[in-house]
């Protein structure tokens, strides 16, 4: 087993003050020391076009490299119109092509998200899980985490400020890290 685990993080929101970005950064603080996280830039990924499969644009090459060099991928997604945001789907489509050269195959996946709605990002996560199954990513099934953005959720230091939510997310992160250890390729 590797002593260090690199996790590529795909956040499905481009908004500067995104709840999902804040959640991702709070989760990073909960991980064991041997885990490092690289937030992958998605805003510069051009719309996927199969005509470019033979000569991928530089931002796509960068994204594929970041994913390929990681032992796991953490997807932190908002929910737009009961599904994943277009920027996240586009990044997935781009990094999984050309056919047979997916950067995602075999990478241990974690799926989580936050929304102001009571159901969190449950529908987006379900749609994302369908895609990840096709991409041959062993995806953590339980516990599911549909986080609702509420007053006081984020502490001033960027951590989680609601104790029961913090405890739940610490458990989720521990389970995800164990999942990565189990599936990491040597």
mmCIF file of C-alpha atoms in Angstrom, residues 23 27 75 77 111-115 119-122 125 129 140-148 168-169 172-173:
data_model
loop_
_atom_site.group_PDB
_atom_site.id
_atom_site.type_symbol
_atom_site.label_atom_id
_atom_site.label_comp_id
_atom_site.label_asym_id
_atom_site.label_seq_id
_atom_site.Cartn_x
_atom_site.Cartn_y
_atom_site.Cartn_z
ATOM 1 C CA UNK A 23 -17.893 21.548 2.260
ATOM 2 C CA UNK A 27 -13.793 17.590 4.629
ATOM 3 C CA UNK A 75 -17.065 14.388 -6.296
ATOM 4 C CA UNK A 77 -21.757 18.311 -6.335
ATOM 5 C CA UNK A 111 -19.947 11.318 -3.780
ATOM 6 C CA UNK A 112 -21.238 14.061 -1.519
ATOM 7 C CA UNK A 113 -22.945 17.407 -1.873
ATOM 8 C CA UNK A 114 -24.714 20.246 -0.143
ATOM 9 C CA UNK A 115 -27.759 22.307 -1.044
ATOM 10 C CA UNK A 119 -33.221 16.755 0.278
ATOM 11 C CA UNK A 120 -29.708 18.054 -0.179
ATOM 12 C CA UNK A 121 -28.293 16.815 -3.467
ATOM 13 C CA UNK A 122 -29.897 13.381 -3.479
ATOM 14 C CA UNK A 125 -25.872 12.162 -6.510
ATOM 15 C CA UNK A 129 -23.612 7.339 -9.356
ATOM 16 C CA UNK A 140 -18.718 4.319 -1.837
ATOM 17 C CA UNK A 141 -22.371 3.420 -1.328
ATOM 18 C CA UNK A 142 -22.890 3.997 2.376
ATOM 19 C CA UNK A 143 -23.221 6.197 4.191
ATOM 20 C CA UNK A 144 -24.939 8.526 1.774
ATOM 21 C CA UNK A 145 -24.514 12.205 2.636
ATOM 22 C CA UNK A 146 -27.154 14.723 1.612
ATOM 23 C CA UNK A 147 -26.091 17.833 3.489
ATOM 24 C CA UNK A 148 -28.441 20.772 3.898
ATOM 25 C CA UNK A 168 -21.563 12.546 10.786
ATOM 26 C CA UNK A 169 -19.162 14.049 8.227
ATOM 27 C CA UNK A 172 -18.304 9.749 6.278
ATOM 28 C CA UNK A 173 -14.753 10.925 5.625
#
